[in-house]
Amino acid sequence: MNLTNLFKIALKALGNNKFRGFLTMLGIIIGVAAVITMLAIGQGSKRSIQAQISEMGSNMIMIHPGGERRGGVRLSADDMETLKIEDLEDIGSQAGFVTYVSPAVNSSGQAIYGAHNTPTTVYGVNRDYLEIRRYRVEDGDVFSDRDIQTAAKVCLVGKSVVDELFPDGQNPIGKVIRFGSIPLRIVGVLESKGYNSMGMDQDDLIIAPYTTVQKRILAITHLQEIVCSALAEDYTEQAIEEITSILRDNHRLRPGDEDDFSIRSQQELSSMMTSTTDMMTVLLAAVAGISLLVGGIGIMNIMYVSVTERTREIGLRMSIGAKGRDILAQFLIESILISVTGGLIGVVLGIGAAFLVNILASYPIYIQPWSVILSFAVCTVTGVFFGWYPARKAAGLDPIEAIRYE
Amino acid sequence: MKEIIRLEDIRRDFTVGDETVHALRGVTFTITEGEFVTVMGSSGSGKSTLLNILGCLDTPTSGDYYLDGVPVRTMDKNRRATLRNRKIGFVFQSYNLLPKTTAVENVELPLMYNPSCSARQRREKAVAALEAVGLGDRLMHKSNQMSGGQMQRVAIARALVNDPAVILADEATGNLDTRTSYEVLVLFQQLHAQGRTIIFVTHNPDIARYSSRNITLRDGRVTGDVRNHDILDAARTLASLPVEED
Ligand SMILES: Nc1ncnc2c1ncn2[C@@H]1O[C@H](COP(=O)(O)OP(=O)(O)O)[C@@H](O)[C@H]1O
Ligand SMILES: [Mg+2]
């Protein structure tokens, strides 16, 4: 009938028992706060992993020599030299879904400049590598194609290497450092990328023409790795198919033969990692959801007790003209008010707790608007669902008996 | 005179286990506007059962009941609730005020279930009703801050607030001491004097002398129905009561 009046009646009834109302709310408050915080943490780590992966190049594809490893057993050394520069050239010219392609050979060692030295890794690549791994040159320039042809003794250095070798803040461009015994002239400095999701310093590297590393440092002719990037992350599958058929062709593998190379994609890695965090989110949310359920049962319990306690009041209301549905509405509104108020407080607390986690534990969080709306909606539904049975009981009372109830 | 209540051969049976209790065995009478009727009878004679039917809380097993010309027997629950809300005022033995609630809010309660009554009208009517029962200075007192007599007067104000066709009281003085009982009785006589129709169930024969008509029930039947031509004045009796020292 008159909803405003029913609201007033319900508010008044709750006001008569504030402390109990608060205790009932507590279950909902904790439940909602838990849901919000857990989802914020789950989504936060997912987002940060996704961001780091896309920073590394989410469309990156890595080709290694040798077939799939089985049970951790490495295949024979012959297999490890299957990738040649021709493979790279063919992928570059034939694979339509591949945009950039670069060889990669690397060697770990000591970088030295004057009295300073630091352990690092030199990567022998071509100019595409910077595009694939999303490195940008901050200062100076990339080595030229000619440098590659001539296996020139030039290099680009990451920020961490610069910091170690030039602690006094000298301009590193044009300086000649040594990697092991090979002198390399710095032609550019890379923009800092920080640490990746595995905690590796992405600025601790030297980049040189692959020919230089192959001939002058490693003395090999094969490639340790080929990295390329697909047109876009969504074309990774097609790019891998193309690469596979080109390489099988080049290596003269017959149908039925095992691949003598293996292909990994960042997308594969990314979906593996996000599925892990997704599962974590689901688990956290499930635990939080259970506490919300417990909160709901708390409401039902209290409303049930309240109906019994207020039997006479219900009888009186009916005798002065309240219909069954008025009583039903009153008790439903009471339980919805409890759950919605609890939900509101819970949302605020949950967001607060999430930020606290972020500040104190410096854990990434992300509060998704839908998670707030959802838990709020669940609260209201909880109020209706768990308030329904007690309210029905109240509405079904016989006024004559109710008013005499002791 | 306008007919407010007409009962025609009202019967009410209760089934308890496989036995049938005949609480009312054919009750017929009419009550016209402005009557102050006391209903008397020993315990178990069917007084409360009769009052529940008159108050539209219960429906008779057979027989017809017209309240203010409206046939009640065929009404469904919801329409009976509305009828109670507009045409009936209840006064109970145990007051039945809402706890922790002010007098004026208690009195407003019936109007809360009447959507055509605005919040302002509600407040005005409640204040007027409380003034009519002499509690104009106690509007904001909560029910637990009042004496039994005051609580019963709040309950009477609540019964008046919807301007009912009939006021039904079930042992309204049953919980009160003699003095307070007469105070309440004075109030009922005032309402009677203002032309209200009152049905007052009691087992106290003294009270019958202050009403205009007395119906006696026995075993679910009307055994006496007499008009009182010599109505005593409750205010006088109250004045003649020895003052309690307390
Ligand atoms: N709900 C009920 N179920 C069974 N029997 C009832 C019920 N209400 C009243 N009765 C019986 O009906 C008779 C009249 O009861 P009641 O109207 O309460 O009498 P009074 O109010 O005059 O004491 C009694 O015998 C009582 O036991
Ligand atoms: Mg009785």
CSV table of C-alpha atoms in Angstrom, one decimal, chain A residues 1-2 4-9 12 15-18 310 312-327 330 395-406, chain B residues 48-49 52 55 57-58 77-79 81-82 84-86 88 90 92 94-102 105-106 109-117 119 122 142 158 162 170:
chain,number,residue,atom,x,y,z
A,1,MET,CA,0.0,0.0,0.0
A,2,ASN,CA,1.7,3.2,1.2
A,4,THR,CA,6.6,5.7,2.6
A,5,ASN,CA,4.6,4.7,5.7
A,6,LEU,CA,5.9,1.2,5.6
A,7,PHE,CA,9.4,2.5,5.3
A,8,LYS,CA,8.8,4.8,8.3
A,9,ILE,CA,7.4,1.8,10.3
A,12,LYS,CA,11.2,2.9,13.5
A,15,GLY,CA,15.7,2.2,15.5
A,16,ASN,CA,14.2,0.5,18.5
A,17,ASN,CA,16.9,-2.1,18.4
A,18,LYS,CA,19.9,-0.4,17.0
A,310,ARG,CA,7.1,-9.1,18.1
A,312,ARG,CA,1.9,-9.2,19.8
A,313,GLU,CA,3.0,-6.1,17.8
A,314,ILE,CA,2.1,-7.9,14.6
A,315,GLY,CA,-1.3,-8.9,16.1
A,316,LEU,CA,-2.0,-5.3,17.1
A,317,ARG,CA,-1.0,-4.0,13.7
A,318,MET,CA,-3.3,-6.4,12.0
A,319,SER,CA,-6.2,-5.6,14.3
A,320,ILE,CA,-5.9,-1.9,13.5
A,321,GLY,CA,-5.9,-2.6,9.8
A,322,ALA,CA,-2.6,-3.8,8.6
A,323,LYS,CA,-3.0,-6.4,5.8
A,324,GLY,CA,-0.9,-9.5,5.5
A,325,ARG,CA,1.1,-7.9,2.7
A,326,ASP,CA,1.7,-4.8,4.8
A,327,ILE,CA,3.3,-6.9,7.5
A,330,GLN,CA,7.5,-4.2,6.7
A,395,ALA,CA,2.3,-12.0,7.5
A,396,GLY,CA,0.7,-15.4,8.0
A,397,LEU,CA,0.0,-14.9,11.7
A,398,ASP,CA,-3.6,-15.0,12.9
A,399,PRO,CA,-4.3,-11.6,14.5
A,400,ILE,CA,-6.5,-13.1,17.3
A,401,GLU,CA,-3.8,-15.5,18.4
A,402,ALA,CA,-1.0,-13.1,17.8
A,403,ILE,CA,-2.4,-10.4,20.0
A,404,ARG,CA,-2.8,-12.7,22.9
A,405,TYR,CA,0.6,-14.2,22.5
A,406,GLU,CA,2.7,-14.2,25.7
B,48,SER,CA,-14.2,-12.7,23.3
B,49,THR,CA,-15.4,-14.8,20.4
B,52,ASN,CA,-13.6,-10.9,17.5
B,55,GLY,CA,-14.3,-6.5,15.2
B,57,LEU,CA,-11.0,-10.3,13.1
B,58,ASP,CA,-12.9,-13.5,12.9
B,77,LYS,CA,-9.1,-10.9,4.7
B,78,ASN,CA,-7.8,-7.8,3.0
B,79,ARG,CA,-11.2,-6.0,2.8
B,81,ALA,CA,-8.5,-5.4,7.3
B,82,THR,CA,-9.5,-2.2,5.6
B,84,ARG,CA,-11.2,-2.6,10.7
B,85,ASN,CA,-8.9,0.3,9.8
B,86,ARG,CA,-11.8,2.7,8.9
B,88,ILE,CA,-13.4,0.0,14.2
B,90,PHE,CA,-10.1,-1.6,19.5
B,92,PHE,CA,-7.5,-4.2,24.7
B,94,SER,CA,-3.3,-5.2,28.1
B,95,TYR,CA,-3.2,-1.9,26.2
B,96,ASN,CA,-0.9,-3.3,23.4
B,97,LEU,CA,1.1,-0.1,22.9
B,98,LEU,CA,4.3,-0.3,20.9
B,99,PRO,CA,7.3,-0.3,23.2
B,100,LYS,CA,9.8,2.6,23.1
B,101,THR,CA,7.3,4.6,21.1
B,102,THR,CA,5.8,7.9,22.0
B,105,GLU,CA,3.2,7.8,17.5
B,106,ASN,CA,1.2,5.0,19.1
B,109,LEU,CA,-0.5,4.0,14.1
B,110,PRO,CA,-4.0,3.2,12.6
B,111,LEU,CA,-3.6,6.1,10.2
B,112,MET,CA,-0.3,4.8,9.0
B,113,TYR,CA,-2.3,2.1,7.3
B,114,ASN,CA,-4.6,4.6,5.6
B,115,PRO,CA,-2.9,5.9,2.5
B,116,SER,CA,-5.4,8.7,2.1
B,117,CYS,CA,-4.3,10.3,5.3
B,119,ALA,CA,1.5,12.9,7.6
B,122,ARG,CA,-2.2,12.1,11.0
B,142,LYS,CA,7.1,6.9,25.7
B,158,ARG,CA,-5.7,5.2,19.3
B,162,ASN,CA,-9.8,7.0,12.9
B,170,ASP,CA,-12.3,-6.2,25.7
